[in-house]
Short mmCIF file of C-alpha atoms in Angstrom, two decimals:
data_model
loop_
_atom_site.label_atom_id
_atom_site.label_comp_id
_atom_site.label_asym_id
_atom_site.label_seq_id
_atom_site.Cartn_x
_atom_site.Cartn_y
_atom_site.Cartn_z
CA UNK A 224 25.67 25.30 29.01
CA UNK A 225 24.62 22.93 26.24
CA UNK A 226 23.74 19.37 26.65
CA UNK A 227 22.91 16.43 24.28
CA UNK A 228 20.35 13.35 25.24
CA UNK A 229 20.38 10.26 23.35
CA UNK A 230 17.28 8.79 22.56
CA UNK A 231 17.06 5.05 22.09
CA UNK A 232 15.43 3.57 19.31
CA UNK A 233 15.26 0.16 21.00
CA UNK A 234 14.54 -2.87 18.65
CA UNK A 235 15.88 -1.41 15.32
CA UNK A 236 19.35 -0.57 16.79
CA UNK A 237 19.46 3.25 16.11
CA UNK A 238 19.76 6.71 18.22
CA UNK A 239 18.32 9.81 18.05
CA UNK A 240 19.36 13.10 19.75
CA UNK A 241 18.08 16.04 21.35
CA UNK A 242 20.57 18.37 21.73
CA UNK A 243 20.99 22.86 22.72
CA UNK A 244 21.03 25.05 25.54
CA UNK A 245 18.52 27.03 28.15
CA UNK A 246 15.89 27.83 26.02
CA UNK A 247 15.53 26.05 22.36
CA UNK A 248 16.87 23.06 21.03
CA UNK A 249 17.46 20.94 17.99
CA UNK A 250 16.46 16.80 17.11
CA UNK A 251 18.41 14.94 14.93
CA UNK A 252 16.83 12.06 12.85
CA UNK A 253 14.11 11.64 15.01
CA UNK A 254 11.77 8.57 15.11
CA UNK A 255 8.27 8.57 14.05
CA UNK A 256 6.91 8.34 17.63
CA UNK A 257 7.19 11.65 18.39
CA UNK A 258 5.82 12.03 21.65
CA UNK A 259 8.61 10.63 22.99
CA UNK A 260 10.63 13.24 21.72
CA UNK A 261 8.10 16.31 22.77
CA UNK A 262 7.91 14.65 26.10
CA UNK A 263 12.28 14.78 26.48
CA UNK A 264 12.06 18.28 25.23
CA UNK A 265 9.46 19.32 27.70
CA UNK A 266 11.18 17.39 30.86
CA UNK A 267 14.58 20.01 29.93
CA UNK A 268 12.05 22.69 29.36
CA UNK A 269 12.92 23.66 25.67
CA UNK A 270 11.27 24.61 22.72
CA UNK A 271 12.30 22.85 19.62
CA UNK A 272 13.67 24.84 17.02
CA UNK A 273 15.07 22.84 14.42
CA UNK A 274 14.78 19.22 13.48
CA UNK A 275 17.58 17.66 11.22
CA UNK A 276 17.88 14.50 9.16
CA UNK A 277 20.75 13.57 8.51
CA UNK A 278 19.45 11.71 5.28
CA UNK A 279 16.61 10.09 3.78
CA UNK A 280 16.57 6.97 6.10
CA UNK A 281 16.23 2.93 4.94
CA UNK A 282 15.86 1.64 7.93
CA UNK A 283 12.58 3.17 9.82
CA UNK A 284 10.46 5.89 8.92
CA UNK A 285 11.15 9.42 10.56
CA UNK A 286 9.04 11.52 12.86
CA UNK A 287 10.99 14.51 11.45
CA UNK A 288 7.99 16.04 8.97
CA UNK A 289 5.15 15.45 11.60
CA UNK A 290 7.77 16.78 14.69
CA UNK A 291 8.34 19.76 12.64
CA UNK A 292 5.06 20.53 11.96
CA UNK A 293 3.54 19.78 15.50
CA UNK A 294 6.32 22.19 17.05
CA UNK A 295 6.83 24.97 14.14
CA UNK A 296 10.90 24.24 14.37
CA UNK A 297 12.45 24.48 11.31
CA UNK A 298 12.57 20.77 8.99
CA UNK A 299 16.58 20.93 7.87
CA UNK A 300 17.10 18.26 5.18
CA UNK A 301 19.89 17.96 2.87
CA UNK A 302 19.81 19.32 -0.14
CA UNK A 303 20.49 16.96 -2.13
CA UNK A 304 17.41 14.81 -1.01
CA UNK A 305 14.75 14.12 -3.42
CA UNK A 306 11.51 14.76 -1.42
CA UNK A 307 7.57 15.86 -2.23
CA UNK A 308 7.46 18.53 1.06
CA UNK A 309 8.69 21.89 2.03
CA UNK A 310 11.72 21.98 4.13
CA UNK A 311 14.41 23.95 4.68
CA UNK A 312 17.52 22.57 2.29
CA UNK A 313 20.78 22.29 4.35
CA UNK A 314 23.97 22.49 1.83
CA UNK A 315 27.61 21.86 3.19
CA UNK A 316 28.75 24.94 5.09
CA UNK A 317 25.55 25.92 6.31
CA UNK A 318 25.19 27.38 9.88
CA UNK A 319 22.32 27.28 12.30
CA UNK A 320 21.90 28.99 15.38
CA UNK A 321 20.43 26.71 17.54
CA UNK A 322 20.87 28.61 21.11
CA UNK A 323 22.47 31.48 22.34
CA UNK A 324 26.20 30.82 21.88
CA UNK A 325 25.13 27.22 20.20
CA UNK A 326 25.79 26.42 16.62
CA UNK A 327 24.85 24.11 14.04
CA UNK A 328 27.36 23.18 11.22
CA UNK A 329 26.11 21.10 8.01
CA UNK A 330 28.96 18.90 6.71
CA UNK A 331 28.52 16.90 3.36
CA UNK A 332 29.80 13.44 4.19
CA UNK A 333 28.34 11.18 1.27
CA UNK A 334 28.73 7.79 1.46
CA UNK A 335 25.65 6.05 3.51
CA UNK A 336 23.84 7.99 0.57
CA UNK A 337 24.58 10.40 -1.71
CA UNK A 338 23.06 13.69 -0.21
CA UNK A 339 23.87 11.93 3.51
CA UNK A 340 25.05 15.26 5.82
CA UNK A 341 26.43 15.39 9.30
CA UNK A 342 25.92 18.17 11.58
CA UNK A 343 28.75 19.41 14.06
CA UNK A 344 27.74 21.54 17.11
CA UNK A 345 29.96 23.98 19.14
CA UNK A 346 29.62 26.31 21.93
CA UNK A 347 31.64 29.59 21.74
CA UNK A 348 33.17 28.38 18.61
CA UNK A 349 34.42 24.79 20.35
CA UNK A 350 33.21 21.64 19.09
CA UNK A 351 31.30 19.65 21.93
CA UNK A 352 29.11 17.27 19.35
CA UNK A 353 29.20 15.79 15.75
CA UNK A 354 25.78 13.84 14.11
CA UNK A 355 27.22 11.52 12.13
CA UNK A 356 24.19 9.76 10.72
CA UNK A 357 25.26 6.89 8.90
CA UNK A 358 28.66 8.12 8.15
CA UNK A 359 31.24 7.75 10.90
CA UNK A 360 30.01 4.87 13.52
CA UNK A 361 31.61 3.33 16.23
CA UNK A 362 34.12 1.78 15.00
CA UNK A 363 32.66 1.44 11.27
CA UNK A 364 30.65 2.53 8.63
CA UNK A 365 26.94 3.07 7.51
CA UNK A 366 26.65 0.95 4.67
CA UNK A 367 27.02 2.28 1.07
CA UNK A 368 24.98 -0.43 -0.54
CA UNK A 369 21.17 0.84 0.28
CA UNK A 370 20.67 2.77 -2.05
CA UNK A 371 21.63 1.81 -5.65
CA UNK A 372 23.73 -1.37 -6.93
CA UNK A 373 25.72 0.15 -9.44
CA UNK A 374 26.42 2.99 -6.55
CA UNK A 375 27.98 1.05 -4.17
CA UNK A 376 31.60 1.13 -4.48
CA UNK A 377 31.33 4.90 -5.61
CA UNK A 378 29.77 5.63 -2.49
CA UNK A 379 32.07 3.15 -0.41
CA UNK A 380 35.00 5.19 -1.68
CA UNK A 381 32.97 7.97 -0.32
CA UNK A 382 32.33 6.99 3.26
CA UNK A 383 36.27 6.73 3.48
CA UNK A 384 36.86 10.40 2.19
CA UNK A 385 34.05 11.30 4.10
CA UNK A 386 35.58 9.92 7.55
CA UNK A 387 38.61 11.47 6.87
CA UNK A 388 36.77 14.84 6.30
CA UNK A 389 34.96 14.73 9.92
CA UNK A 390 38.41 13.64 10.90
CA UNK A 391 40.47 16.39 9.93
CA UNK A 392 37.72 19.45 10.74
CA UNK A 393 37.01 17.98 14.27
CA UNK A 394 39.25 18.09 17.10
CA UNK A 395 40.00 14.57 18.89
CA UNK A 396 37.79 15.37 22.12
CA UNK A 397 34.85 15.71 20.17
CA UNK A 398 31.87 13.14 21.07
CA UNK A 399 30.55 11.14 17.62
CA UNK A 400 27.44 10.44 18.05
CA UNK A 401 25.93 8.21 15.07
CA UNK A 402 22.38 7.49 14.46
CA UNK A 403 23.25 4.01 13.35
CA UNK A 404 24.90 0.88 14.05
CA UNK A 405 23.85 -0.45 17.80
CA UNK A 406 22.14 -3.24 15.80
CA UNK A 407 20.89 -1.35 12.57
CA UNK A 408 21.15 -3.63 9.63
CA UNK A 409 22.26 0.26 8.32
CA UNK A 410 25.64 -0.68 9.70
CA UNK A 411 28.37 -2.22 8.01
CA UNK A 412 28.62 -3.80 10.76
CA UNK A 413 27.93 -3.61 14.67
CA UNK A 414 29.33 -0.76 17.10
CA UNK A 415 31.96 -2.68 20.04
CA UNK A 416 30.73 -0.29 22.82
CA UNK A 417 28.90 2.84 23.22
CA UNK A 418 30.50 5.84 23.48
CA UNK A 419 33.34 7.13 20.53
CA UNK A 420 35.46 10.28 19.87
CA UNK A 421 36.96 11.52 16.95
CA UNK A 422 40.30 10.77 18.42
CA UNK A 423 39.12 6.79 19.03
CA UNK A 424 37.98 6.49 15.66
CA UNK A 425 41.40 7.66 14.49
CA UNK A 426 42.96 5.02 15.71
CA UNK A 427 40.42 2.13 15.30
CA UNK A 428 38.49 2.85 12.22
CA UNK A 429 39.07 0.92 9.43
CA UNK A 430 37.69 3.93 7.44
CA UNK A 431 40.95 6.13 9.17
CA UNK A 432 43.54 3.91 9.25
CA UNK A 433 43.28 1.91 6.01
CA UNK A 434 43.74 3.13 2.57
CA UNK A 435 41.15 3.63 0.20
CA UNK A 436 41.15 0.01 -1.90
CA UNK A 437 41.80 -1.73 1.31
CA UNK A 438 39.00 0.10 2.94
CA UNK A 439 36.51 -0.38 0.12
CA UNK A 440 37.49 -4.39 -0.57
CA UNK A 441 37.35 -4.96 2.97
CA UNK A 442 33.75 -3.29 3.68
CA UNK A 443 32.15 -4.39 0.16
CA UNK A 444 32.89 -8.10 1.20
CA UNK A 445 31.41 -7.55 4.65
CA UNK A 446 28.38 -6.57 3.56
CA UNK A 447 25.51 -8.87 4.84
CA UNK A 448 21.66 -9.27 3.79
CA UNK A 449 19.48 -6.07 3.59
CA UNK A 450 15.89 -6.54 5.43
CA UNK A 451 13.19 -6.99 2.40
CA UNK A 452 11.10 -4.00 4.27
CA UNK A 453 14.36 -1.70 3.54
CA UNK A 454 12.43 -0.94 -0.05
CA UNK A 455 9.72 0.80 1.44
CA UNK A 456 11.36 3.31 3.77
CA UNK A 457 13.11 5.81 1.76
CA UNK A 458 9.97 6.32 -0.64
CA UNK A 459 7.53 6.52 2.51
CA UNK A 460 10.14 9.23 3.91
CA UNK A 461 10.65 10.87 1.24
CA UNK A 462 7.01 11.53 -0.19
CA UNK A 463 6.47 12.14 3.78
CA UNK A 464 5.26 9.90 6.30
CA UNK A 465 1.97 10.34 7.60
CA UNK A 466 0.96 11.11 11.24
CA UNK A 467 1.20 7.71 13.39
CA UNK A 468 -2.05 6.33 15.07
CA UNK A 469 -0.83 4.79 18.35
CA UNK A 470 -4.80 4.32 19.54
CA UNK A 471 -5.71 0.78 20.64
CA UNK A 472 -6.34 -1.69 17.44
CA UNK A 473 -9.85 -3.03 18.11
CA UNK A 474 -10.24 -6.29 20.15
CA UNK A 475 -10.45 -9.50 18.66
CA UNK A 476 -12.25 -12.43 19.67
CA UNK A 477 -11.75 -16.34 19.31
CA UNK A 478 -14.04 -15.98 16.27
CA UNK A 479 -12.68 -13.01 14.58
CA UNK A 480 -9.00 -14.85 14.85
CA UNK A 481 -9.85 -17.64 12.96
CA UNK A 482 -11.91 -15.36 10.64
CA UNK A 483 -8.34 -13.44 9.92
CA UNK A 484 -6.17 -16.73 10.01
CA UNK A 485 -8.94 -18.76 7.38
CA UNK A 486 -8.50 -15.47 5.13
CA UNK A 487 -4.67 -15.65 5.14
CA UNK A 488 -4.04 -12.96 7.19
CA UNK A 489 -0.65 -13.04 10.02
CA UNK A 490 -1.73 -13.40 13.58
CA UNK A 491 1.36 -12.77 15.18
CA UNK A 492 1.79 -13.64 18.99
CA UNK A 493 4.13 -11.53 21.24
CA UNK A 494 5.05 -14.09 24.02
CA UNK A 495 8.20 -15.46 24.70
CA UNK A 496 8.99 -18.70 22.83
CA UNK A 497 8.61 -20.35 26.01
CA UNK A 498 4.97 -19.86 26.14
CA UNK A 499 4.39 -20.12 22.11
CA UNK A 500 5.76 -23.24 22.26
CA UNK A 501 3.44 -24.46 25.11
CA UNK A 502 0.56 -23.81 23.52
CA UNK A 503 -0.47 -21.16 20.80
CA UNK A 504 -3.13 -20.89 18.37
CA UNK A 505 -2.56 -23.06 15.57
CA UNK A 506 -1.34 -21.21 12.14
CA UNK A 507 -0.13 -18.27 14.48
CA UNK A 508 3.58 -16.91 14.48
CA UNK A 509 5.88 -16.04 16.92
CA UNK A 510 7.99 -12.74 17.34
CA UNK A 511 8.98 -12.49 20.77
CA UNK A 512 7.71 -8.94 21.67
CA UNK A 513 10.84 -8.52 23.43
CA UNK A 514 13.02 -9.56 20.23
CA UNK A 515 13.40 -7.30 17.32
CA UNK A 516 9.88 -7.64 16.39
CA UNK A 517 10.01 -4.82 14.05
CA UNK A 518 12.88 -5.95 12.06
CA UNK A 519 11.90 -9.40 11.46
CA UNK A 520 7.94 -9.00 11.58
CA UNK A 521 8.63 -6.34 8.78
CA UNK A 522 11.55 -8.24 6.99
CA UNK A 523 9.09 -11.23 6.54
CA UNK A 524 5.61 -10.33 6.28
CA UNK A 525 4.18 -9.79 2.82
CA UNK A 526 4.12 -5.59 2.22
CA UNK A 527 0.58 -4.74 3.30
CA UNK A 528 -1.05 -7.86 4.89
CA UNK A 529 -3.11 -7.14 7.77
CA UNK A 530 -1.42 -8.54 11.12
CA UNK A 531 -3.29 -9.54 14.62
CA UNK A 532 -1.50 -9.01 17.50
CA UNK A 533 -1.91 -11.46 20.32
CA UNK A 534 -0.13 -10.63 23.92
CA UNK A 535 -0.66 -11.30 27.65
CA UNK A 536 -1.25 -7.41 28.22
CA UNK A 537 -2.55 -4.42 26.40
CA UNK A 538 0.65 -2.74 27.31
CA UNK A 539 2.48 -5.41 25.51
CA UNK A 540 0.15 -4.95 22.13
CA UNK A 541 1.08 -0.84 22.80
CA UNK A 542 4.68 -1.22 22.77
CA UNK A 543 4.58 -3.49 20.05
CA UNK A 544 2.00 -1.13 17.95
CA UNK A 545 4.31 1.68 18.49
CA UNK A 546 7.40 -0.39 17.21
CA UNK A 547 5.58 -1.60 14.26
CA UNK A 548 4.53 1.95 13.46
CA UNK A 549 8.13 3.04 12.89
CA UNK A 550 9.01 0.82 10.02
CA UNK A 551 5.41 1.79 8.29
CA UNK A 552 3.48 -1.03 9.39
CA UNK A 553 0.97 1.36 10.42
CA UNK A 554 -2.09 0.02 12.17
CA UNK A 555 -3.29 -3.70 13.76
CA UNK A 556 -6.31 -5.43 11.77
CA UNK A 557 -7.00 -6.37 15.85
CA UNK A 558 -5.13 -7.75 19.22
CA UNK A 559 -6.07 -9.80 21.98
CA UNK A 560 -5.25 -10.11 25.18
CA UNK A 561 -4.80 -12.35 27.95
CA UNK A 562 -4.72 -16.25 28.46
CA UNK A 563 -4.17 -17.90 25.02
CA UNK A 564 -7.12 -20.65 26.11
CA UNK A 565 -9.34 -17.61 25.15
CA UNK A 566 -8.26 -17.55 21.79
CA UNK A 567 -9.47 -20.29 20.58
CA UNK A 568 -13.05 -21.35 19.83
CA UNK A 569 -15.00 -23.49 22.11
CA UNK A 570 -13.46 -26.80 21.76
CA UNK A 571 -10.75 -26.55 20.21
CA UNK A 572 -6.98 -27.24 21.68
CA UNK A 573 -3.91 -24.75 21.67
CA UNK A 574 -1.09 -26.29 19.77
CA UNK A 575 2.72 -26.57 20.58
CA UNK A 576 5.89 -28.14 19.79
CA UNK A 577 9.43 -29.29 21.88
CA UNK A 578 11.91 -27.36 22.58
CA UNK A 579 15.50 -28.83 23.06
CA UNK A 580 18.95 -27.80 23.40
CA UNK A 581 22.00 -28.85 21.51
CA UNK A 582 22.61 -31.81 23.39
CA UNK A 583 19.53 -33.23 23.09
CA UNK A 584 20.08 -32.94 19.28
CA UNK A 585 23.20 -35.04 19.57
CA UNK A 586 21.63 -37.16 21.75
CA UNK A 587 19.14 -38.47 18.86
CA UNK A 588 22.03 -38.34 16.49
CA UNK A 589 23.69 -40.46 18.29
CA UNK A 590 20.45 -43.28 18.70
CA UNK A 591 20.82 -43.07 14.53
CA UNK A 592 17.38 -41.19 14.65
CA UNK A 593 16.80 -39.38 11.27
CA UNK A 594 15.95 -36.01 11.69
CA UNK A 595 16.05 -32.63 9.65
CA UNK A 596 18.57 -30.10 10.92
CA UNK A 597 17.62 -27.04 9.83
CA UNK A 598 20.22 -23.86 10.33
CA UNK A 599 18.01 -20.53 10.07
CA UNK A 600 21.00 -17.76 10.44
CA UNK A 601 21.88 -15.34 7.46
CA UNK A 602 24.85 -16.64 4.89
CA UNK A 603 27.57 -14.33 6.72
CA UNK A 604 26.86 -16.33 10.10
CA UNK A 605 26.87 -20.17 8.38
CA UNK A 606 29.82 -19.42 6.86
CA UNK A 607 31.73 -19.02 10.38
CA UNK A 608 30.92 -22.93 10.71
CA UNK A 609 27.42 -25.28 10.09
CA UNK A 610 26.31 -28.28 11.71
CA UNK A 611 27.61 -31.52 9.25
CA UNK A 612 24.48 -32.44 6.97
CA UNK A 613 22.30 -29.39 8.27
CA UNK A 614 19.95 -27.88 5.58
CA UNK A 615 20.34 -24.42 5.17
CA UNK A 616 17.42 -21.43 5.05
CA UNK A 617 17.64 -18.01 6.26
CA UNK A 618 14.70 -16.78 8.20
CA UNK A 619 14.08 -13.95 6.35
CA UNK A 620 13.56 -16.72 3.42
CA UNK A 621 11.75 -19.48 5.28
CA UNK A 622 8.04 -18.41 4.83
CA UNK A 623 8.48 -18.44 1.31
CA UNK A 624 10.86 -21.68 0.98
CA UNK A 625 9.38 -24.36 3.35
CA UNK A 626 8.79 -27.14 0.28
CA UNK A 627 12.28 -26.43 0.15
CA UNK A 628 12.77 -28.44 3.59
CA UNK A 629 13.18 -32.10 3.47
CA UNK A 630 10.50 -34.38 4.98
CA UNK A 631 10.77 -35.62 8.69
CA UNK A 632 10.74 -34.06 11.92
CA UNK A 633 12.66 -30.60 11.45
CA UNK A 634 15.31 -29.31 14.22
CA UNK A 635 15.54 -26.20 13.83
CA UNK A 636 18.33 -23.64 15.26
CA UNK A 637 20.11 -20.74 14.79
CA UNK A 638 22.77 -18.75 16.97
CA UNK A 639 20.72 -18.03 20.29
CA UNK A 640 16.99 -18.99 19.55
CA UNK A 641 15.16 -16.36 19.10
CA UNK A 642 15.15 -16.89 15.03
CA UNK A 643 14.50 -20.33 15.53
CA UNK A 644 10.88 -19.57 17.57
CA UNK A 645 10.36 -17.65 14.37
CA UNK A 646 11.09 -20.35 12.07
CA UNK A 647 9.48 -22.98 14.10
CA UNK A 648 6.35 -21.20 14.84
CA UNK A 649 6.25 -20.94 10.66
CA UNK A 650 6.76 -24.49 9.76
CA UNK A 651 4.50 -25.27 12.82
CA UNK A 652 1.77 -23.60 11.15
CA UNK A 653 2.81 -25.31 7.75
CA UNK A 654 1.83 -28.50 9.09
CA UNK A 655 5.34 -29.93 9.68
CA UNK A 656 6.89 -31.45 13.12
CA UNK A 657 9.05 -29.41 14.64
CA UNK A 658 11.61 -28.93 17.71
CA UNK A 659 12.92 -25.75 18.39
CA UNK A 660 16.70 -25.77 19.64
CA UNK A 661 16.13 -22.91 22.22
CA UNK A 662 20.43 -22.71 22.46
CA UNK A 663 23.42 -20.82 21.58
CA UNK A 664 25.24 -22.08 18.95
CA UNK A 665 28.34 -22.14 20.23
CA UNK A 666 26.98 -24.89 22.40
CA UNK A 667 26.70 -27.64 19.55
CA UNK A 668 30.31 -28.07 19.88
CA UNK A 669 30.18 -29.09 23.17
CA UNK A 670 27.56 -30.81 22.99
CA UNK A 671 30.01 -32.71 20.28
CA UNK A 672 27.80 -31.92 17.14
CA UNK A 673 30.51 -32.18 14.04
CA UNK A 674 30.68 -28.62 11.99
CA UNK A 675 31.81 -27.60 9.01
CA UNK A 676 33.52 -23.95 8.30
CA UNK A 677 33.08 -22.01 4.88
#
């Protein structure tokens, strides 16, 4: 009997399998903490015998080279990938035998990227699995847009003829099983549920039931921002990622944090935004460990700066080290641990800022106070509909626009609050005044705040 395990990728949205039969087994686009991967392997008492990327990844930076060396399986990469290591080229057609009984089948399905390839897997001849990469998704698309401008609609015509190829070769029962799109920014958008078929995507996808032009205008205009650390991950992966370090960073004291804040460097603390905002060390920034720390942290840190991680426990600072790790920012300058009083020198006071909801916000609207609305959320998100007057600034463009915001004391929101902790914690360390609107947005309407669509 065969069986496939998923294996979360919590915080960047993505899956990764381990899939075969009694004895060996095979891992598709595995993450760069490996031991996670050895350690499901070992539990169903395999050996693993092949690991398989479905394409040079944008999003994170794969385990697969260091997996494939530390277990001697085979490294199948497509063909068509430009990379700097040995590995064993997978073209279209190509069969592995992955278990007694248990098969492997390459399919070229270009469209996420050029060389992208799926892999199908039968028992006895019978399709029980396809890896569909960034290619078919639950109920969309990997995007066609990472990897070359002038590509985009070449490749979005491909997606489509590739979804129709996994379509047509695969039988309806068959599980799809997609490495993307469970909150990947590699997704033209976000899976609605968790588990596909081929048959469900026949009837849902846009990619199956629309023709080509209406597929391709359709996606193209859907197509939202692209995280700024996207530009580092398919050189690092294809080149060859290093081994990760997951050892503790070394401890940092009150000293050494203002040492690393005075020379511009990101302390970054882990807590909720409860606790930020009750008291933090001034000119530190908040990503919620809990949050998608790597996608933001990474999406708005300048390439290469050193980072401090500050957290209530050391297993905190681990499971942030090891999340960082997988988009390539490799190793802490230092953490710290514990009660934030011990972060600061002798003398000195934490700082912190409000926090408010939505009605409070209409509540000082409505005394004629003047305040700055600020409305952090990505272009695709204002346009659904924008608080009357608000300024607008993406996150991912705040640290680098804050002269841009207008004088006064800045409210700042976005659809939930997690992105607003971010951008409050930055223009908190800017020197502004802040109040974070810790709220969904779908509560401004009630609260009878005025929007705008478009």
């Amino acid at each position: 009997m065969f069986f496939v395990d998923t294996l979360e990728v919590e915080g960047l949205g993505n899956r990764s399998y381990l899939a075969g039969g009694p004895r060996t087994a095979v891992v598709i686009d595995p993450p760069r903490d490996i031991d996670q991967v050895i350690a499901a392997a070992a539990r169903r008492g395999v050996r693993i015998a092949f690991v398989a990327e479905t394409h040079v990844h944008n999003d994170y930076v794969t385990g697969g080279l260091e997996l494939a060396r530390t277990t001697g399986a085979q490294y199948l990469v497509p063909a068509g990938a430009d990379v700097s290591f040995a590995r064993t080229p997978v073209a279209d057609g190509d069969t592995m035998t992955v278990d007694e009984g248990l098969t492997l089948r390459a399919i070229a399905t270009p469209g996420h990227t050029p060389h992208h390839t799926s892999y199908a897997l039968a028992e006895d001849g019978h399709g029980v699995a396809a890896f569909t990469g960034g290619s078919l998704l639950i109920g969309t698309v990997g995007r066609p847009d990472l990897v070359e401008p002038r590509l985009t609609e070449q490749l979005a015509r491909a997606q489509h003829a590739s979804a129709h190829r996994l379509a047509d070769e695969l039988d309806d029962e068959v599980p799809v099983l997609p490495t993307h799109g469970f909150g990947s920014f590699c997704s033209s958008s976000q899976a609605e549920g968790d588990a596909t078929t081929i048959g469900q995507e026949r009837r849902t996808n846009d990619a199956l039931t629309l023709d080509v032009d209406t597929f391709v205008a359709k996606l193209l205009v859907g197509l939202d921002d692209v995280p700024a650390y996207y530009t580092h991950m398919a050189p690092a992966n294809a080149a060859g990622p290093a081994p990760v370090d997951l050892t503790p960073p070394q401890r940092a004291n009150a000293e050494e944090i203002a040492s690393r804040l005075a020379a511009g460097e990101w302390v970054v603390d882990l807590r909720s935004r409860v606790a930020f905002a009750e008291g933090h060390v001034a000119g530190s920034f908040n990503f919620e460990g809990e949050g998608k720390l790597a996608t933001y942290l990474a999406w708005l840190i300048p390439w290469g700066k050193p980072v401090t991680l500050l957290a209530e426990t050391p297993e905190r600072i681990a499971d942030a080290q090891r999340e960082l790790a997988r988009v390539g920012i490799d190793r802490p300058a230092a953490a710290a641990t514990g009660d934030p009083t011990g972060w600061v020198r002798a003398g000195q006071q934490l700082a912190s800022f409000p926090r408010a909801r939505f009605a409070d916000l209409a509540a000082v609207r409505e005394r004629g106070e003047a305040v700055v609305v600020l409305d952090v959320r990505r272009d695709s998100e204002r346009a659904g509909g924008h608080l009357d007057g608000s300024v607008h600034i993406p996150v991912h463009e705040l640290h680098g626009r804050i002269g841009e915001v207008p004088e006064g004391t800045v409210w700042v929101h976005c659809a939930g609050g997690m992105r607003a902790a971010i951008a409050a914690s930055l223009l908190d360390a800017a020197g502004r005044d802040v109040v974070a609107v810790d709220d969904s947005f779908d509560a401004a309407a009630d609260a009878g705040l005025s929007s705008t669509s478009g």
